[in-house]
XYZ file of C-alpha atoms in Angstrom:
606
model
C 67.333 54.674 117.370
C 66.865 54.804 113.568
C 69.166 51.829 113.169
C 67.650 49.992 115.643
C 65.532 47.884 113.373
C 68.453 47.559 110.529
C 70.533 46.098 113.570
C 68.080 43.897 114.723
C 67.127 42.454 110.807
C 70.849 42.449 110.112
C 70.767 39.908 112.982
C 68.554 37.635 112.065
C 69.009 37.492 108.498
C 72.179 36.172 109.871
C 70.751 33.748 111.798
C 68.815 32.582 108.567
C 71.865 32.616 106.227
C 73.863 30.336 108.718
C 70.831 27.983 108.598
C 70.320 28.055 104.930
C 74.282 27.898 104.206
C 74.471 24.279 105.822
C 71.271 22.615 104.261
C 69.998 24.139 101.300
C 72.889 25.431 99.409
C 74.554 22.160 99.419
C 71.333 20.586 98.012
C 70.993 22.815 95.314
C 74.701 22.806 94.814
C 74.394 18.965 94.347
C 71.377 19.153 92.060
C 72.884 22.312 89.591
C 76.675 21.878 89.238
C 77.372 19.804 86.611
C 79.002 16.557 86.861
C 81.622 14.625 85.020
C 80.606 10.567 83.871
C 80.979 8.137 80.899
C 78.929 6.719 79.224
C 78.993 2.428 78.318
C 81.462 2.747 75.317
C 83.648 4.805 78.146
C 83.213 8.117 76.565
C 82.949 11.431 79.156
C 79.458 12.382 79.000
C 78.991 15.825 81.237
C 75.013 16.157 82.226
C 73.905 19.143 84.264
C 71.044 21.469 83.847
C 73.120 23.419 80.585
C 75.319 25.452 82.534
C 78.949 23.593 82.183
C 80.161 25.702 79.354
C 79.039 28.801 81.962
C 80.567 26.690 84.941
C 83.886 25.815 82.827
C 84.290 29.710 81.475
C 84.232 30.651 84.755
C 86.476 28.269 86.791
C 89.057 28.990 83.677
C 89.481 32.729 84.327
C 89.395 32.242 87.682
C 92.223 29.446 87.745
C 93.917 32.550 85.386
C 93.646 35.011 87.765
C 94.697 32.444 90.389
C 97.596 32.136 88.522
C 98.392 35.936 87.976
C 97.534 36.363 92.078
C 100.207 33.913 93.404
C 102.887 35.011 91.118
C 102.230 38.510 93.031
C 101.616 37.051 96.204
C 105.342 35.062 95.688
C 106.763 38.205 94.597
C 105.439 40.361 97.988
C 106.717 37.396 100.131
C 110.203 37.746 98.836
C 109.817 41.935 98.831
C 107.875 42.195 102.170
C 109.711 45.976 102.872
C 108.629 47.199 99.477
C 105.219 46.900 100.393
C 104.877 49.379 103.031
C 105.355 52.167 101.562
C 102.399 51.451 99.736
C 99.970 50.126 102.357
C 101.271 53.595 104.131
C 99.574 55.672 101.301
C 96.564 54.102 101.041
C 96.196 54.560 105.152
C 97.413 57.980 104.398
C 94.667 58.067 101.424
C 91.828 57.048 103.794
C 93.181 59.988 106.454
C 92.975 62.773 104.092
C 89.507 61.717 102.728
C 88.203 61.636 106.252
C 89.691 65.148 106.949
C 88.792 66.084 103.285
C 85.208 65.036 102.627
C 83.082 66.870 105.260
C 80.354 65.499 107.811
C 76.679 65.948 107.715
C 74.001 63.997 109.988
C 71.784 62.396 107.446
C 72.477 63.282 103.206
C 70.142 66.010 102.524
C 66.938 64.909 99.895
C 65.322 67.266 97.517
C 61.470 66.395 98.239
C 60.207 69.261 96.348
C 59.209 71.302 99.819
C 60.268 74.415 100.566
C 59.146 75.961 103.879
C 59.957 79.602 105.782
C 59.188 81.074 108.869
C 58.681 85.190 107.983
C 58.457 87.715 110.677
C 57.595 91.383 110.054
C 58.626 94.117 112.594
C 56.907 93.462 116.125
C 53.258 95.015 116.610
C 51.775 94.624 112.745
C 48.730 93.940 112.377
C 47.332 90.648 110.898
C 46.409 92.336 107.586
C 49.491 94.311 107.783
C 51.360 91.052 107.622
C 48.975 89.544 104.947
C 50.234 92.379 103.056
C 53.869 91.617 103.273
C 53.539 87.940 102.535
C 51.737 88.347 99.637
C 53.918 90.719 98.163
C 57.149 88.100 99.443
C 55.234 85.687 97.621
C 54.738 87.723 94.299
C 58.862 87.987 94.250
C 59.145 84.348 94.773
C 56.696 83.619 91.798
C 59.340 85.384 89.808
C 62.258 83.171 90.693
C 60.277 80.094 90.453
C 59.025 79.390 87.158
C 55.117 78.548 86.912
C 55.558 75.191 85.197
C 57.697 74.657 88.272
C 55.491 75.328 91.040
C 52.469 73.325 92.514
C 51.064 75.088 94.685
C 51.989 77.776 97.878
C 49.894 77.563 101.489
C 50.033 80.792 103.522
C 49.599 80.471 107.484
C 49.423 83.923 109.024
C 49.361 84.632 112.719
C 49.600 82.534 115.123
C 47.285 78.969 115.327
C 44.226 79.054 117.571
C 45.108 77.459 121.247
C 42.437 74.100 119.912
C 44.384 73.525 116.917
C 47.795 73.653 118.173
C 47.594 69.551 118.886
C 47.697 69.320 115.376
C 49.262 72.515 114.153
C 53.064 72.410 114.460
C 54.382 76.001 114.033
C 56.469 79.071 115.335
C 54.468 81.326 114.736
C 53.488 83.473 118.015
C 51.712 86.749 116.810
C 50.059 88.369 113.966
C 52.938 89.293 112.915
C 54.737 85.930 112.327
C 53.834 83.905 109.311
C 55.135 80.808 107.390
C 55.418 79.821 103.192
C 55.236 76.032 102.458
C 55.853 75.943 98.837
C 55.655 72.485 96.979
C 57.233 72.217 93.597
C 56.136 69.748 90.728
C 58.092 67.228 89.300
C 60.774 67.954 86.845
C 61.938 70.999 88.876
C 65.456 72.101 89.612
C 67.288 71.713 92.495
C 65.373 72.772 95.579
C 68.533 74.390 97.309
C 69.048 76.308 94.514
C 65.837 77.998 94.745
C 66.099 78.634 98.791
C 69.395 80.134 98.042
C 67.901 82.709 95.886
C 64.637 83.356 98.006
C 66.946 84.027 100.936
C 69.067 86.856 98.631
C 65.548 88.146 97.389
C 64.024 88.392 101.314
C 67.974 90.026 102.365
C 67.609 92.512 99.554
C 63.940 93.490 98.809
C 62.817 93.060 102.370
C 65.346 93.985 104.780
C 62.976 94.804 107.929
C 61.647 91.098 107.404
C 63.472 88.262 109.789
C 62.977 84.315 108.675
C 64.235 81.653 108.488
C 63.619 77.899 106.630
C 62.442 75.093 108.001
C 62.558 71.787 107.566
C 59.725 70.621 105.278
C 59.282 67.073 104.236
C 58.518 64.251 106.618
C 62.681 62.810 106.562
C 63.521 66.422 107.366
C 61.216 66.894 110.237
C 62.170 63.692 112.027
C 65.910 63.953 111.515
C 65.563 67.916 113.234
C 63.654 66.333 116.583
C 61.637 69.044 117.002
C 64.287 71.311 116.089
C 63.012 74.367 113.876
C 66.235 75.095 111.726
C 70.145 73.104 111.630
C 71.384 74.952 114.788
C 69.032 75.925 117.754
C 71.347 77.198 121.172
C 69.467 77.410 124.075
C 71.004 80.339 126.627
C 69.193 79.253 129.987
C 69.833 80.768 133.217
C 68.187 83.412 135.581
C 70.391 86.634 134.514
C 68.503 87.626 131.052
C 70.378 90.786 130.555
C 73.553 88.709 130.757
C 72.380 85.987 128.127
C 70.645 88.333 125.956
C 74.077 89.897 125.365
C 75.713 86.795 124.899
C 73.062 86.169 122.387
C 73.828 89.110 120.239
C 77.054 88.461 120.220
C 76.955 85.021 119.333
C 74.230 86.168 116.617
C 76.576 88.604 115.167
C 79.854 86.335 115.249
C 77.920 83.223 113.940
C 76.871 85.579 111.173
C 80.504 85.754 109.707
C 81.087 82.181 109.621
C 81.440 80.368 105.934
C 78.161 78.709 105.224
C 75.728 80.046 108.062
C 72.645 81.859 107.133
C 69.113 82.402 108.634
C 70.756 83.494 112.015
C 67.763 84.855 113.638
C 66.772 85.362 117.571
C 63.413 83.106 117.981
C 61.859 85.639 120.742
C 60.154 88.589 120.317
C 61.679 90.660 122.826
C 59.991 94.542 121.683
C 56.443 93.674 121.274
C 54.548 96.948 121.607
C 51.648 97.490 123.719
C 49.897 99.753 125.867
C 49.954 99.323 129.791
C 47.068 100.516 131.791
C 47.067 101.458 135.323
C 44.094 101.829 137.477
C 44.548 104.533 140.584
C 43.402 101.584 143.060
C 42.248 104.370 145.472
C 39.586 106.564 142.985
C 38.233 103.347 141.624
C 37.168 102.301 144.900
C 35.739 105.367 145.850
C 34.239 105.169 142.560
C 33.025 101.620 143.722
C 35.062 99.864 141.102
C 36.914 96.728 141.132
C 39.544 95.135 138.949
C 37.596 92.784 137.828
C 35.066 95.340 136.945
C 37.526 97.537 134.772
C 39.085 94.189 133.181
C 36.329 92.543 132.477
C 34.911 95.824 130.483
C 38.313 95.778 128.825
C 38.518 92.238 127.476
C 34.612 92.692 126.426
C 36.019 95.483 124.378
C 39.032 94.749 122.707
C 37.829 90.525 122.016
C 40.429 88.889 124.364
C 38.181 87.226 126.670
C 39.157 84.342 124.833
C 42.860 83.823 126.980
C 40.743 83.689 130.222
C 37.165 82.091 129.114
C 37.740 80.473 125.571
C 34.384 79.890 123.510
C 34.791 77.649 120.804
C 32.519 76.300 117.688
C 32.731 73.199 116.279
C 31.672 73.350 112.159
C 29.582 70.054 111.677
C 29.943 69.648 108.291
C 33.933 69.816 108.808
C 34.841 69.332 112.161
C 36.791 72.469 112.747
C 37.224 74.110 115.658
C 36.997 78.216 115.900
C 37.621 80.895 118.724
C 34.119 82.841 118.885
C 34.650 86.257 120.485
C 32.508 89.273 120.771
C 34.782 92.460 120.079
C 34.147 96.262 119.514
C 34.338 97.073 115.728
C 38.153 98.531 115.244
C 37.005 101.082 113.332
C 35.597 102.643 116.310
C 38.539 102.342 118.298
C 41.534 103.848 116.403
C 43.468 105.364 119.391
C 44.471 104.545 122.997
C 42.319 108.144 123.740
C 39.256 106.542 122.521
C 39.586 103.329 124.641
C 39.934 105.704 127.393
C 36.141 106.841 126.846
C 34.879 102.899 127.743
C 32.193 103.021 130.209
C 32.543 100.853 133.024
C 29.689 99.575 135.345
C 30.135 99.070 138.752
C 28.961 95.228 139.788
C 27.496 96.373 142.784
C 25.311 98.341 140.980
C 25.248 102.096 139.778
C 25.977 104.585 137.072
C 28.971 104.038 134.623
C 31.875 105.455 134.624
C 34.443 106.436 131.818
C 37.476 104.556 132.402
C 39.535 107.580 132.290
C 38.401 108.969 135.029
C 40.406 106.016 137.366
C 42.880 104.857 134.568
C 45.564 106.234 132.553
C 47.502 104.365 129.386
C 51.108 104.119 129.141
C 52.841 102.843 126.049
C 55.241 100.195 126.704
C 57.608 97.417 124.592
C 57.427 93.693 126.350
C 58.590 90.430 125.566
C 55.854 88.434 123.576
C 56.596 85.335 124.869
C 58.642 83.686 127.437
C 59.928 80.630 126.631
C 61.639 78.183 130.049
C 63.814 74.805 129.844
C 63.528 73.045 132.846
C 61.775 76.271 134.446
C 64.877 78.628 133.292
C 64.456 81.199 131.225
C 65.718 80.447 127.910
C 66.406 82.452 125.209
C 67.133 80.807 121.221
C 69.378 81.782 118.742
C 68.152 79.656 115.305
C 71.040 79.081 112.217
C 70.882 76.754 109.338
C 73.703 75.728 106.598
C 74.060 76.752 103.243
C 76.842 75.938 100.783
C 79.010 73.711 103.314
C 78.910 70.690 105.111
C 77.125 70.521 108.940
C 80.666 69.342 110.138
C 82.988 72.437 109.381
C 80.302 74.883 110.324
C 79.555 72.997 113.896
C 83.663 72.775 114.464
C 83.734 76.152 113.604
C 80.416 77.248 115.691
C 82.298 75.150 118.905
C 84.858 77.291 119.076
C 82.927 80.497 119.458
C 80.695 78.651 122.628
C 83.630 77.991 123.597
C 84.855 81.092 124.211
C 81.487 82.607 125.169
C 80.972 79.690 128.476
C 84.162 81.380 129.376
C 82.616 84.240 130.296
C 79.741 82.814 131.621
C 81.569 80.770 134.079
C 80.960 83.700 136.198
C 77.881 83.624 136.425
C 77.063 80.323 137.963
C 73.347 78.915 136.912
C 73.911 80.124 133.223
C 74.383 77.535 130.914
C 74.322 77.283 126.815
C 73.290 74.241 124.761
C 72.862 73.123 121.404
C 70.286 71.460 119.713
C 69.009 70.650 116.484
C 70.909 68.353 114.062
C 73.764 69.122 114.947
C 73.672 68.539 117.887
C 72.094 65.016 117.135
C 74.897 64.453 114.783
C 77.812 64.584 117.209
C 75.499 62.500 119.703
C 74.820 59.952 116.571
C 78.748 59.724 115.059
C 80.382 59.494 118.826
C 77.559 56.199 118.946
C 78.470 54.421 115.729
C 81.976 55.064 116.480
C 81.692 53.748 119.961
C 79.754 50.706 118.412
C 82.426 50.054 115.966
C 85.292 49.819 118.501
C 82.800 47.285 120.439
C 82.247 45.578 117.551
C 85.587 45.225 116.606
C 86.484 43.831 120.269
C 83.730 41.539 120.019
C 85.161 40.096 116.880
C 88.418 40.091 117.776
C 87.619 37.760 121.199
C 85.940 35.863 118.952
C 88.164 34.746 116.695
C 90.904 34.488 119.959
C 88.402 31.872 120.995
C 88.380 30.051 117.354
C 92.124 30.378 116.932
C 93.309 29.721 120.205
C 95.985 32.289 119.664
C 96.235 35.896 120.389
C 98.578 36.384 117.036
C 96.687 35.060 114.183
C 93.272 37.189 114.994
C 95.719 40.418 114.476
C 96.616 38.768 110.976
C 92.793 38.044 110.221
C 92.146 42.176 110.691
C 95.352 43.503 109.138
C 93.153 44.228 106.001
C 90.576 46.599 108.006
C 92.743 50.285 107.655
C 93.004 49.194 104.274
C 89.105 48.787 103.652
C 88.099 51.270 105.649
C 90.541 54.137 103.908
C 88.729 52.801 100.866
C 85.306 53.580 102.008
C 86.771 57.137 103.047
C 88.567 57.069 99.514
C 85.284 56.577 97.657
C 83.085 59.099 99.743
C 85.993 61.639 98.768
C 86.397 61.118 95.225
C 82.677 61.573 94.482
C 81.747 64.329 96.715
C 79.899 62.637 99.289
C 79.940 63.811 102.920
C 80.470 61.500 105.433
C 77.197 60.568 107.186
C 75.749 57.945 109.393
C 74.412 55.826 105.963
C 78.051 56.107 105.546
C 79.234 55.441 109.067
C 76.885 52.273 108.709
C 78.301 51.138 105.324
C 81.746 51.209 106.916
C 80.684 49.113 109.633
C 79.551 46.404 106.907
C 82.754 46.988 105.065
C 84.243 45.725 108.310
C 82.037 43.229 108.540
C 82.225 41.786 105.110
C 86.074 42.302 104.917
C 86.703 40.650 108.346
C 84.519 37.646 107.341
C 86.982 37.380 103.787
C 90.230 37.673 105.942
C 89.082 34.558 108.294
C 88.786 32.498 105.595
C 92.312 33.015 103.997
C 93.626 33.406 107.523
C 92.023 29.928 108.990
C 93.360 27.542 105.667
C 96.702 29.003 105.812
C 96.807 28.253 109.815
C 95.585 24.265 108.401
C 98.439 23.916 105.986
C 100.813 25.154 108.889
C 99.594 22.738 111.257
C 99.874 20.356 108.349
C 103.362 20.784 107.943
C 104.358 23.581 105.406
C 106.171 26.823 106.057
C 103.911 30.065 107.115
C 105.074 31.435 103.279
C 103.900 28.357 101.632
C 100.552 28.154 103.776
C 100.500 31.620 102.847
C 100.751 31.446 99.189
C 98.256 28.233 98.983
C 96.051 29.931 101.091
C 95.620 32.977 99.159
C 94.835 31.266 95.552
C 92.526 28.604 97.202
C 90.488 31.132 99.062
C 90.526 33.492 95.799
C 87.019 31.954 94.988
C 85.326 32.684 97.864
C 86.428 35.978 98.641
C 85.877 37.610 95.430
C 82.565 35.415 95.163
C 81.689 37.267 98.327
C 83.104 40.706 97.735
C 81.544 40.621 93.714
C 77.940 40.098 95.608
C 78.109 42.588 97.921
C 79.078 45.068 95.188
C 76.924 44.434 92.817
C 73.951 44.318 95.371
C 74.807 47.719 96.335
C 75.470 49.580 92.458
C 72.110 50.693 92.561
C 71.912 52.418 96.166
C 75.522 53.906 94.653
C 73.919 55.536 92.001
C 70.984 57.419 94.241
C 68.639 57.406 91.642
C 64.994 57.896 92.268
C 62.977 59.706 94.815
C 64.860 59.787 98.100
C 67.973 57.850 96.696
C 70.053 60.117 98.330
C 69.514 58.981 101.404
C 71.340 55.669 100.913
C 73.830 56.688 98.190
C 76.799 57.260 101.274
C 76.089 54.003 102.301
C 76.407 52.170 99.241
C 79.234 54.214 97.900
C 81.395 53.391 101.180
C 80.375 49.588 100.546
C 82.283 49.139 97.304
C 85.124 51.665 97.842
C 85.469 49.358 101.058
C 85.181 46.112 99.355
C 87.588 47.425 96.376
C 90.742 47.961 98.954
C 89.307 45.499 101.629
C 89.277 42.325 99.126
C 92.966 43.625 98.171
C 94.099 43.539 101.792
C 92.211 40.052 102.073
C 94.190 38.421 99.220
C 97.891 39.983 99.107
C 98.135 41.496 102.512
C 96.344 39.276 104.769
C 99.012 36.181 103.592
C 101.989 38.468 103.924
C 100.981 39.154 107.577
C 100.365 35.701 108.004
C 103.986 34.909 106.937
C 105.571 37.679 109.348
C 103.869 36.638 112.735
C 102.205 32.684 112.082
C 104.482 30.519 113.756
C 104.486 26.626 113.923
C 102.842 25.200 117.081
C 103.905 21.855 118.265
C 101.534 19.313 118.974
C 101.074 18.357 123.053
C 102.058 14.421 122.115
C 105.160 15.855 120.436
C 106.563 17.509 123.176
C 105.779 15.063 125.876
C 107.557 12.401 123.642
C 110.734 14.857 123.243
C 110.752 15.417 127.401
C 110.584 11.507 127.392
C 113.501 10.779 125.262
C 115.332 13.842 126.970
C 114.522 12.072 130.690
C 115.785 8.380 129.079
C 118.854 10.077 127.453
C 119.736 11.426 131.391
């Protein structure tokens, strides 16, 4: 889906070109390339707009290189076995570069964000947290240096139900928290500096769980709604079962090369205090649930989950939660709560709560999260120091083994999500829309051959082209991504479109009458032009997206890197191996009127 308008401009761009190919690029050819007349005293006179000496530099090296090309083209025709070996490395090249250079879903960007989830042992208080993040944010300022940093925005606790439509966090408690940090321009790598806040947070605050999050706007739409890299969704109606599958996972996926920020998203041990009403006193007493609840949430402020109050600030259109709550200095133990009056609502004395209530301390879950009404439970990862490939073939393996034992347990289930999940869904796509691609092409030049041999010859050059796109990702580091998928699938494109044209002259000059290595060898210094014309364009049109430079040049470096290691190898194939397939499989074909006047001689001669 985030191709979908590339595909669709890609198309009619095409459309445009085509037009534009057939009417105005033979005018202005007309009007610019200089012509050759004489004059009245019958001397050559060249007139032009000043670029023959350009034109005639250029047609002079080419007709050089021409030169140079069909000596080596003559010299592969007569050596056709000695070129193998060759063409086999280069294939072989391209194999170990795929295997070799990694996979990630998108390239990552350094926006300058930096973002963290923090969660401080279950049951802290709001100011108890405040306390911890300030002093997490204190040892940050000392790994970031102040001409570095812009600013840092604290959210603490979790967002008030009215804001949540706008509000996008994790955060479930007062003890849950999250760090946005935005760095100025000019500052170092931003992975550098989450690698070192995570070893400050592992060693100076080891009762602290977190985890980072995606931060800029490219981030956030590549994860889907995803909080970190990995998200795995245990689902199914035996807990106990899946919580143990959970830990397990968490503590194998731990050990893997690369992982970090493996954290469990619930809150499973959120302290409380559980309080039980003898049903039987409190109606002799001539109190009702509702009674001793409603004195309860009047009490502690948390009338607001069952009759929300909210204030809406004129002069800036917030929205606030207004509850009306005992002071909590006068309630500093569970005893004291005990001491609440309570007033009947049909009318009497109050009564102490204690004296139809007792308090129980007891660890719950504080929240319950459901996928499709199951209960779910979420193990969170992200990737450090290695590409999203490895890790996820690596990660595979150990679900693997764990839906083993959950087959017996029918119900249960385990899924992954986040990007990478969204990366095998995206890759098995493009790939899938290559191989259509290529069918599509290949029908259509059956079609504009009329032969089911010389469309093989036209796409003999692709392995070539496409182990130089893997070649090129390799060599500079570059994982292979979708920008890189989709530069291979214009390598194709682009290399396919070269091979035609060499392919369809040398299949004229065999109909015309000259051997498939002659049609072969004309073909492929005729069509030199062209092809490099073609292939020197696309290169130089994508140099700049190569180099990445710029805010968010990242992003497209894979793709233009792939384009020009493709076009390097794919023009090659176009020129020298394209014309020695042609020669191995092009055969002669014989006209209709030529055979029906050799069965006519044949039947006269009987």
């Amino acid at each position: 889906y985030v191709f979908r308008p590339l595909a669709l401009a890609v198309v009619f761009a095409m459309l445009a070109s085509y037009v534009l190919s057939r009417t105005l690029v033979p005018t202005l050819a007309a009007m610019m390339l200089p012509a050759e007349v004489r004059d009245e005293a019958g001397r050559e006179r060249r007139k032009g707009f000043g670029l023959y000496r350009l034109h005639h530099g250029i047609e002079a090296a080419v007709d050089r290189l021409a030169v140079v090309q069909g000596g080596i083209v003559a010299w592969v025709l007569r050596r056709r076995i000695l070129v193998a070996l060759p063409l086999l490395l280069a294939v072989g090249l391209g194999v170990l570069a795929a295997s070799r250079a990694g996979r990630e879903f998108f390239p990552r960007t350094d926006a300058g964000l930096m973002r963290f989830f923090v969660r401080v042992p279950s049951g802290a208080r709001i100011e108890e947290t405040a306390k911890v993040m300030a002093d997490i944010q204190r040892e940050m300022r000392a790994i970031i240096p102040k001409n570095e940093l812009l600013f840092v925005v604290e959210n603490i606790g979790a967002s008030a139900s009215v804001n949540l439509a706008w509000v996008e966090s994790t955060s479930i408690g007062p003890a849950d928290g999250e760090i946005l940090v935005q760095l100025a321009e000019g500052h170092r790598p931003t992975d550098d500096y989450m690698a070192k806040v995570r070893l400050m947070l592992a060693e100076k605050f080891p009762t602290v769980q977190f985890f980072f999050r995606p931060a800029d706007a490219t981030s956030q739409t590549l994860a889907s709604g995803a909080p970190t890299t990995f998200e795995l969704r245990f689902m199914g109606r035996d807990v106990p079962g899946n919580l143990a599958l959970a830990r397990e996972l968490k503590e194998r996926f731990s050990k893997v090369t690369g992982v970090v920020d493996v954290t469990l998203r619930e809150v499973l041990d959120q302290p409380g205090y559980v309080i039980r009403v003898d049903r039987a006193r409190a109606a002799y007493l001539g109190i009702s649930q509702q009674d001793a609840s409603t004195a309860l949430l009047a009490a502690l402020g948390s009338g607001g989950t069952v009759a929300p109050n909210f204030w809406a600030d004129p002069a800036n259109g917030s929205s606030y939660d207004v509850q009306i709550q005992a002071p909590p200095s006068d309630l500093t133990s569970a005893e004291q709560l005990l001491n609440l009056p309570v007033r009947p609502s049909a009318g009497g004395e109050p009564v102490l709560l204690r004296t139809f209530a007792s308090i129980l301390e007891q660890r719950a879950p504080a929240s319950v999260s459901r996928t499709t009404l199951l209960p779910t439970l979420t193990l969170v990862a992200n990737v450090q120091g290695r590409d999203l490939g490895s890790v996820t073939k690596d990660l595979n393996v150990i679900l693997g083994e764990l839906r083993e034992k959950q087959k017996a347990k029918p119900g249960n289930k385990i899924e992954l999500n986040g990007q990478a999940a969204l990366m095998e869904s995206a890759y098995g796509e493009l790939i899938g829309g290559l191989g259509l691609a290529a069918v599509l092409v290949f029908l259509v030049m059956v079609v504009n051959f009329q032969s089911w041999s010389l469309p093989f010859v036209a796409i003999s050059g692709l392995p070539l082209a496409v182990a130089g796109a893997l070649a090129a990702l390799w060599l500079t580091g570059t994982p292979l991504s979708v920008p890189a998928l989709m530069g291979i699938i214009m390598v194709v494109g682009v290399s396919t479109a070269n091979s035609v044209l060499v392919s369809s002259f040398a299949r004229d000059r065999l109909v015309e009458g000259a051997t498939a290595s002659e049609a072969a060898l004309e073909a492929a210094t005729t069509r030199l032009r062209p092809v490099l014309m073609t292939a020197l364009a696309m290169i130089l049109g994508v140099i700049p997206m190569a180099l990445g430079h710029g805010e968010g040049g990242e992003q497209n470096a894979p793709l233009g890197r792939a384009v020009i290691g493709g076009l390097i190898l794919g023009t090659f194939a176009s020129l020298f191996i394209v014309p020695l397939m042609f020669s191995l499989f092009a055969r002669i074909p014989k006209p209709a009127e030529t055979i029906r006047e050799d069965e006519l001689a044949d039947a006269t001669t009987i």
